[in-house]
Structures are given as C-alpha cells and as structure tokens.
Amino acid sequence: MKITVREAAEADLAALLGLYGELNPDDAPLSQAAAEAVWAAISGQQGRTVLVAEADGSVAGTADCIVMPNLTRGGRAILFVENVVVAGRFQRRGVGRRLMESAVRLGESAGCYKVQLLAADDEYVHRFYAACGFTAAAQGFRRYVE
C-alpha cells in the first residue's frame, strides 16, 4: 500500500470531518456552513498546516500542525500537533507513522526546536508515539472551557 502525505485542501473537508467523527464520535456533526467557516479560518492561519495521508485512493489519516513562534530557545519555534487520527480501516498499516514523520519534517523545515503533542491516556497510543521517536517528557494538563 502506497501512503502519501500532503497538505490538506478545501476539497478534503468532507474526508476530514469523517475522520474527526471517528476521533470524537460523541460530537455533534458541524453543519456544512460551519465547517466551511472553520476551514477558512484554519487555512488562513499563518503557521498552520493540516496534513492528510492518502492510501488506496482515500484520505486515511490526518494531523493538525501549528508552528508557534517562541521567545526562548534562541527564538526557535515549537510545532504543536493536534487531532491525529487514522481511519479504523487503515490503522496499523503505517499511516500514523508517516503522518508523524511528516509533522517532524514540517517542524524541522520551520526551524522548530521541538515537536510537541498531548496523547490520549491509552497505553497503545503511548507505545505508538514512542515508536515514532517521541518521549513522554512532561505531564499534560487540560482545563475544558464550557
């Protein structure tokens, strides 16, 4: 199976929404108008890249990346990765690994000193990120806003 990773385009919106539905199945789906408005905001945001992995002619996975300028570490930025999801039928076939390799290359090309993400509290997810070269180096905290 050939896997290619590229920057997402507006034409990928339906596929992205399908993947996010797998990531968060309890979320109510966005209306088409709302999804298009959010996509316009995302695609216009400097330093933001939504990656998609294609396999067998389908969008098989995605990772949302943003470069955050930084006043420490000699002014080198940080790449944050969020909303990493691989469609169930493509899991354990190298799609996630290719997405993470592409995210790291994106960070390198942007001059980032690190790539950072939060992971779900599942052991298999932690094993996946460790296999991709990430280290559990800090404890993450969240506070959801209603």
JSON list of C-alpha atoms in Angstrom, two decimals:
[
{"chain": "A", "resi": 1, "resn": "MET", "atom": "CA", "xyz": [0.00, 0.00, 0.00]},
{"chain": "A", "resi": 2, "resn": "LYS", "atom": "CA", "xyz": [1.42, 3.35, -1.04]},
{"chain": "A", "resi": 3, "resn": "ILE", "atom": "CA", "xyz": [0.96, 6.15, 1.51]},
{"chain": "A", "resi": 4, "resn": "THR", "atom": "CA", "xyz": [1.46, 9.79, 0.59]},
{"chain": "A", "resi": 5, "resn": "VAL", "atom": "CA", "xyz": [1.24, 12.74, 2.95]},
{"chain": "A", "resi": 6, "resn": "ARG", "atom": "CA", "xyz": [0.34, 16.21, 1.77]},
{"chain": "A", "resi": 7, "resn": "GLU", "atom": "CA", "xyz": [-1.17, 19.45, 2.96]},
{"chain": "A", "resi": 8, "resn": "ALA", "atom": "CA", "xyz": [-4.96, 19.27, 3.17]},
{"chain": "A", "resi": 9, "resn": "ALA", "atom": "CA", "xyz": [-7.07, 21.33, 0.80]},
{"chain": "A", "resi": 10, "resn": "GLU", "atom": "CA", "xyz": [-10.66, 22.52, 0.99]},
{"chain": "A", "resi": 11, "resn": "ALA", "atom": "CA", "xyz": [-11.66, 19.58, -1.20]},
{"chain": "A", "resi": 12, "resn": "ASP", "atom": "CA", "xyz": [-10.61, 17.30, 1.71]},
{"chain": "A", "resi": 13, "resn": "LEU", "atom": "CA", "xyz": [-13.11, 18.85, 4.13]},
{"chain": "A", "resi": 14, "resn": "ALA", "atom": "CA", "xyz": [-15.68, 16.03, 3.95]},
{"chain": "A", "resi": 15, "resn": "ALA", "atom": "CA", "xyz": [-12.98, 13.41, 4.48]},
{"chain": "A", "resi": 16, "resn": "LEU", "atom": "CA", "xyz": [-11.53, 15.37, 7.41]},
{"chain": "A", "resi": 17, "resn": "LEU", "atom": "CA", "xyz": [-14.95, 15.62, 9.03]},
{"chain": "A", "resi": 18, "resn": "GLY", "atom": "CA", "xyz": [-15.34, 11.86, 8.64]},
{"chain": "A", "resi": 19, "resn": "LEU", "atom": "CA", "xyz": [-12.01, 11.25, 10.35]},
{"chain": "A", "resi": 20, "resn": "TYR", "atom": "CA", "xyz": [-12.85, 13.66, 13.18]},
{"chain": "A", "resi": 21, "resn": "GLY", "atom": "CA", "xyz": [-16.13, 11.78, 13.58]},
{"chain": "A", "resi": 22, "resn": "GLU", "atom": "CA", "xyz": [-14.07, 8.65, 14.28]},
{"chain": "A", "resi": 23, "resn": "LEU", "atom": "CA", "xyz": [-11.84, 10.57, 16.69]},
{"chain": "A", "resi": 24, "resn": "ASN", "atom": "CA", "xyz": [-14.75, 12.07, 18.66]},
{"chain": "A", "resi": 25, "resn": "PRO", "atom": "CA", "xyz": [-17.86, 10.00, 17.89]},
{"chain": "A", "resi": 26, "resn": "ASP", "atom": "CA", "xyz": [-19.94, 11.76, 20.57]},
{"chain": "A", "resi": 27, "resn": "ASP", "atom": "CA", "xyz": [-19.53, 15.19, 18.95]},
{"chain": "A", "resi": 28, "resn": "ALA", "atom": "CA", "xyz": [-22.49, 16.53, 17.02]},
{"chain": "A", "resi": 29, "resn": "PRO", "atom": "CA", "xyz": [-21.50, 16.98, 13.37]},
{"chain": "A", "resi": 30, "resn": "LEU", "atom": "CA", "xyz": [-20.86, 20.52, 12.14]},
{"chain": "A", "resi": 31, "resn": "SER", "atom": "CA", "xyz": [-23.17, 21.98, 9.55]},
{"chain": "A", "resi": 32, "resn": "GLN", "atom": "CA", "xyz": [-21.61, 22.43, 6.12]},
{"chain": "A", "resi": 33, "resn": "ALA", "atom": "CA", "xyz": [-21.64, 26.21, 6.56]},
{"chain": "A", "resi": 34, "resn": "ALA", "atom": "CA", "xyz": [-19.95, 25.99, 9.97]},
{"chain": "A", "resi": 35, "resn": "ALA", "atom": "CA", "xyz": [-17.36, 23.53, 8.70]},
{"chain": "A", "resi": 36, "resn": "GLU", "atom": "CA", "xyz": [-16.54, 25.77, 5.74]},
{"chain": "A", "resi": 37, "resn": "ALA", "atom": "CA", "xyz": [-16.19, 28.81, 8.02]},
{"chain": "A", "resi": 38, "resn": "VAL", "atom": "CA", "xyz": [-13.84, 26.93, 10.35]},
{"chain": "A", "resi": 39, "resn": "TRP", "atom": "CA", "xyz": [-11.83, 25.64, 7.40]},
{"chain": "A", "resi": 40, "resn": "ALA", "atom": "CA", "xyz": [-11.47, 29.19, 6.08]},
{"chain": "A", "resi": 41, "resn": "ALA", "atom": "CA", "xyz": [-10.11, 30.28, 9.47]},
{"chain": "A", "resi": 42, "resn": "ILE", "atom": "CA", "xyz": [-7.71, 27.32, 9.65]},
{"chain": "A", "resi": 43, "resn": "SER", "atom": "CA", "xyz": [-6.42, 27.70, 6.11]},
{"chain": "A", "resi": 44, "resn": "GLY", "atom": "CA", "xyz": [-5.85, 31.42, 6.62]},
{"chain": "A", "resi": 45, "resn": "GLN", "atom": "CA", "xyz": [-3.88, 30.98, 9.84]},
{"chain": "A", "resi": 46, "resn": "GLN", "atom": "CA", "xyz": [-0.16, 31.59, 9.44]},
{"chain": "A", "resi": 47, "resn": "GLY", "atom": "CA", "xyz": [1.95, 28.61, 10.51]},
{"chain": "A", "resi": 48, "resn": "ARG", "atom": "CA", "xyz": [-1.00, 26.19, 10.43]},
{"chain": "A", "resi": 49, "resn": "THR", "atom": "CA", "xyz": [-0.82, 23.05, 8.31]},
{"chain": "A", "resi": 50, "resn": "VAL", "atom": "CA", "xyz": [-3.35, 20.27, 8.30]},
{"chain": "A", "resi": 51, "resn": "LEU", "atom": "CA", "xyz": [-1.68, 17.16, 6.93]},
{"chain": "A", "resi": 52, "resn": "VAL", "atom": "CA", "xyz": [-3.58, 14.33, 5.26]},
{"chain": "A", "resi": 53, "resn": "ALA", "atom": "CA", "xyz": [-2.31, 10.87, 4.47]},
{"chain": "A", "resi": 54, "resn": "GLU", "atom": "CA", "xyz": [-3.71, 9.17, 1.39]},
{"chain": "A", "resi": 55, "resn": "ALA", "atom": "CA", "xyz": [-3.75, 5.41, 0.91]},
{"chain": "A", "resi": 56, "resn": "ASP", "atom": "CA", "xyz": [-5.61, 3.31, -1.62]},
{"chain": "A", "resi": 57, "resn": "GLY", "atom": "CA", "xyz": [-7.12, 6.47, -3.13]},
{"chain": "A", "resi": 58, "resn": "SER", "atom": "CA", "xyz": [-8.66, 7.62, 0.16]},
{"chain": "A", "resi": 59, "resn": "VAL", "atom": "CA", "xyz": [-7.82, 10.12, 2.88]},
{"chain": "A", "resi": 60, "resn": "ALA", "atom": "CA", "xyz": [-6.67, 7.65, 5.52]},
{"chain": "A", "resi": 61, "resn": "GLY", "atom": "CA", "xyz": [-5.47, 9.97, 8.30]},
{"chain": "A", "resi": 62, "resn": "THR", "atom": "CA", "xyz": [-4.73, 13.48, 9.39]},
{"chain": "A", "resi": 63, "resn": "ALA", "atom": "CA", "xyz": [-2.65, 15.55, 11.80]},
{"chain": "A", "resi": 64, "resn": "ASP", "atom": "CA", "xyz": [-3.18, 19.26, 12.53]},
{"chain": "A", "resi": 65, "resn": "CYS", "atom": "CA", "xyz": [0.09, 21.14, 13.00]},
{"chain": "A", "resi": 66, "resn": "ILE", "atom": "CA", "xyz": [0.80, 24.69, 14.07]},
{"chain": "A", "resi": 67, "resn": "VAL", "atom": "CA", "xyz": [4.11, 26.48, 14.40]},
{"chain": "A", "resi": 68, "resn": "MET", "atom": "CA", "xyz": [4.17, 28.72, 17.46]},
{"chain": "A", "resi": 69, "resn": "PRO", "atom": "CA", "xyz": [6.81, 31.48, 17.47]},
{"chain": "A", "resi": 70, "resn": "ASN", "atom": "CA", "xyz": [8.78, 31.49, 20.69]},
{"chain": "A", "resi": 71, "resn": "LEU", "atom": "CA", "xyz": [10.95, 33.95, 22.63]},
{"chain": "A", "resi": 72, "resn": "THR", "atom": "CA", "xyz": [13.01, 31.22, 24.35]},
{"chain": "A", "resi": 73, "resn": "ARG", "atom": "CA", "xyz": [15.47, 28.73, 22.89]},
{"chain": "A", "resi": 74, "resn": "GLY", "atom": "CA", "xyz": [17.12, 31.38, 20.76]},
{"chain": "A", "resi": 75, "resn": "GLY", "atom": "CA", "xyz": [13.81, 32.37, 19.21]},
{"chain": "A", "resi": 76, "resn": "ARG", "atom": "CA", "xyz": [13.24, 28.89, 17.76]},
{"chain": "A", "resi": 77, "resn": "ALA", "atom": "CA", "xyz": [9.59, 27.97, 17.36]},
{"chain": "A", "resi": 78, "resn": "ILE", "atom": "CA", "xyz": [7.64, 24.96, 18.62]},
{"chain": "A", "resi": 79, "resn": "LEU", "atom": "CA", "xyz": [5.48, 22.75, 16.43]},
{"chain": "A", "resi": 80, "resn": "PHE", "atom": "CA", "xyz": [2.31, 21.58, 18.14]},
{"chain": "A", "resi": 81, "resn": "VAL", "atom": "CA", "xyz": [0.44, 18.57, 16.78]},
{"chain": "A", "resi": 82, "resn": "GLU", "atom": "CA", "xyz": [-3.24, 18.01, 17.50]},
{"chain": "A", "resi": 83, "resn": "ASN", "atom": "CA", "xyz": [-6.17, 15.92, 16.22]},
{"chain": "A", "resi": 84, "resn": "VAL", "atom": "CA", "xyz": [-4.11, 12.99, 14.97]},
{"chain": "A", "resi": 85, "resn": "VAL", "atom": "CA", "xyz": [-6.46, 10.34, 13.64]},
{"chain": "A", "resi": 86, "resn": "VAL", "atom": "CA", "xyz": [-6.18, 7.39, 11.28]},
{"chain": "A", "resi": 87, "resn": "ALA", "atom": "CA", "xyz": [-9.34, 5.81, 9.88]},
{"chain": "A", "resi": 88, "resn": "GLY", "atom": "CA", "xyz": [-10.07, 2.48, 11.52]},
{"chain": "A", "resi": 89, "resn": "ARG", "atom": "CA", "xyz": [-9.65, 0.51, 8.30]},
{"chain": "A", "resi": 90, "resn": "PHE", "atom": "CA", "xyz": [-6.14, 1.95, 7.83]},
{"chain": "A", "resi": 91, "resn": "GLN", "atom": "CA", "xyz": [-4.81, 1.57, 11.36]},
{"chain": "A", "resi": 92, "resn": "ARG", "atom": "CA", "xyz": [-1.65, -0.46, 11.97]},
{"chain": "A", "resi": 93, "resn": "ARG", "atom": "CA", "xyz": [-0.60, -0.09, 8.32]},
{"chain": "A", "resi": 94, "resn": "GLY", "atom": "CA", "xyz": [1.97, 2.73, 8.63]},
{"chain": "A", "resi": 95, "resn": "VAL", "atom": "CA", "xyz": [-0.34, 5.70, 8.04]},
{"chain": "A", "resi": 96, "resn": "GLY", "atom": "CA", "xyz": [0.11, 7.20, 11.50]},
{"chain": "A", "resi": 97, "resn": "ARG", "atom": "CA", "xyz": [3.87, 6.78, 11.38]},
{"chain": "A", "resi": 98, "resn": "ARG", "atom": "CA", "xyz": [4.05, 8.55, 8.01]},
{"chain": "A", "resi": 99, "resn": "LEU", "atom": "CA", "xyz": [1.92, 11.41, 9.37]},
{"chain": "A", "resi": 100, "resn": "MET", "atom": "CA", "xyz": [4.20, 11.84, 12.37]},
{"chain": "A", "resi": 101, "resn": "GLU", "atom": "CA", "xyz": [7.33, 11.69, 10.20]},
{"chain": "A", "resi": 102, "resn": "SER", "atom": "CA", "xyz": [5.83, 14.43, 8.03]},
{"chain": "A", "resi": 103, "resn": "ALA", "atom": "CA", "xyz": [4.94, 16.52, 11.09]},
{"chain": "A", "resi": 104, "resn": "VAL", "atom": "CA", "xyz": [8.53, 16.27, 12.36]},
{"chain": "A", "resi": 105, "resn": "ARG", "atom": "CA", "xyz": [9.88, 17.27, 8.94]},
{"chain": "A", "resi": 106, "resn": "LEU", "atom": "CA", "xyz": [7.47, 20.22, 8.94]},
{"chain": "A", "resi": 107, "resn": "GLY", "atom": "CA", "xyz": [8.86, 21.30, 12.32]},
{"chain": "A", "resi": 108, "resn": "GLU", "atom": "CA", "xyz": [12.43, 20.90, 11.11]},
{"chain": "A", "resi": 109, "resn": "SER", "atom": "CA", "xyz": [11.77, 22.97, 7.99]},
{"chain": "A", "resi": 110, "resn": "ALA", "atom": "CA", "xyz": [10.18, 25.70, 10.12]},
{"chain": "A", "resi": 111, "resn": "GLY", "atom": "CA", "xyz": [13.26, 25.84, 12.38]},
{"chain": "A", "resi": 112, "resn": "CYS", "atom": "CA", "xyz": [11.43, 24.45, 15.41]},
{"chain": "A", "resi": 113, "resn": "TYR", "atom": "CA", "xyz": [13.44, 23.13, 18.31]},
{"chain": "A", "resi": 114, "resn": "LYS", "atom": "CA", "xyz": [10.79, 20.57, 19.28]},
{"chain": "A", "resi": 115, "resn": "VAL", "atom": "CA", "xyz": [7.57, 18.93, 18.19]},
{"chain": "A", "resi": 116, "resn": "GLN", "atom": "CA", "xyz": [5.07, 18.60, 21.00]},
{"chain": "A", "resi": 117, "resn": "LEU", "atom": "CA", "xyz": [1.72, 16.91, 21.44]},
{"chain": "A", "resi": 118, "resn": "LEU", "atom": "CA", "xyz": [-0.68, 15.61, 24.02]},
{"chain": "A", "resi": 119, "resn": "ALA", "atom": "CA", "xyz": [-1.70, 11.97, 23.76]},
{"chain": "A", "resi": 120, "resn": "ALA", "atom": "CA", "xyz": [-4.80, 10.14, 24.89]},
{"chain": "A", "resi": 121, "resn": "ASP", "atom": "CA", "xyz": [-4.31, 8.24, 28.13]},
{"chain": "A", "resi": 122, "resn": "ASP", "atom": "CA", "xyz": [-4.20, 4.85, 26.41]},
{"chain": "A", "resi": 123, "resn": "GLU", "atom": "CA", "xyz": [-1.14, 2.62, 26.55]},
{"chain": "A", "resi": 124, "resn": "TYR", "atom": "CA", "xyz": [-1.32, 1.69, 22.86]},
{"chain": "A", "resi": 125, "resn": "VAL", "atom": "CA", "xyz": [-1.28, 5.40, 21.94]},
{"chain": "A", "resi": 126, "resn": "HIS", "atom": "CA", "xyz": [1.77, 5.95, 24.13]},
{"chain": "A", "resi": 127, "resn": "ARG", "atom": "CA", "xyz": [3.54, 2.97, 22.52]},
{"chain": "A", "resi": 128, "resn": "PHE", "atom": "CA", "xyz": [2.75, 4.40, 19.07]},
{"chain": "A", "resi": 129, "resn": "TYR", "atom": "CA", "xyz": [4.27, 7.82, 19.83]},
{"chain": "A", "resi": 130, "resn": "ALA", "atom": "CA", "xyz": [7.31, 6.22, 21.49]},
{"chain": "A", "resi": 131, "resn": "ALA", "atom": "CA", "xyz": [7.81, 4.10, 18.36]},
{"chain": "A", "resi": 132, "resn": "CYS", "atom": "CA", "xyz": [7.73, 7.35, 16.36]},
{"chain": "A", "resi": 133, "resn": "GLY", "atom": "CA", "xyz": [10.61, 8.74, 18.45]},
{"chain": "A", "resi": 134, "resn": "PHE", "atom": "CA", "xyz": [8.63, 10.82, 20.94]},
{"chain": "A", "resi": 135, "resn": "THR", "atom": "CA", "xyz": [9.43, 10.76, 24.64]},
{"chain": "A", "resi": 136, "resn": "ALA", "atom": "CA", "xyz": [6.97, 11.18, 27.48]},
{"chain": "A", "resi": 137, "resn": "ALA", "atom": "CA", "xyz": [8.85, 14.13, 28.95]},
{"chain": "A", "resi": 138, "resn": "ALA", "atom": "CA", "xyz": [6.19, 16.10, 30.81]},
{"chain": "A", "resi": 139, "resn": "GLN", "atom": "CA", "xyz": [2.76, 15.75, 32.30]},
{"chain": "A", "resi": 140, "resn": "GLY", "atom": "CA", "xyz": [-0.01, 17.46, 30.38]},
{"chain": "A", "resi": 141, "resn": "PHE", "atom": "CA", "xyz": [-2.86, 19.39, 31.91]},
{"chain": "A", "resi": 142, "resn": "ARG", "atom": "CA", "xyz": [-6.17, 20.47, 30.45]},
{"chain": "A", "resi": 143, "resn": "ARG", "atom": "CA", "xyz": [-8.99, 22.65, 31.54]},
{"chain": "A", "resi": 144, "resn": "TYR", "atom": "CA", "xyz": [-12.04, 22.45, 29.35]},
{"chain": "A", "resi": 145, "resn": "VAL", "atom": "CA", "xyz": [-13.99, 25.64, 28.87]},
{"chain": "A", "resi": 146, "resn": "GLU", "atom": "CA", "xyz": [-17.76, 25.32, 28.68]}
]
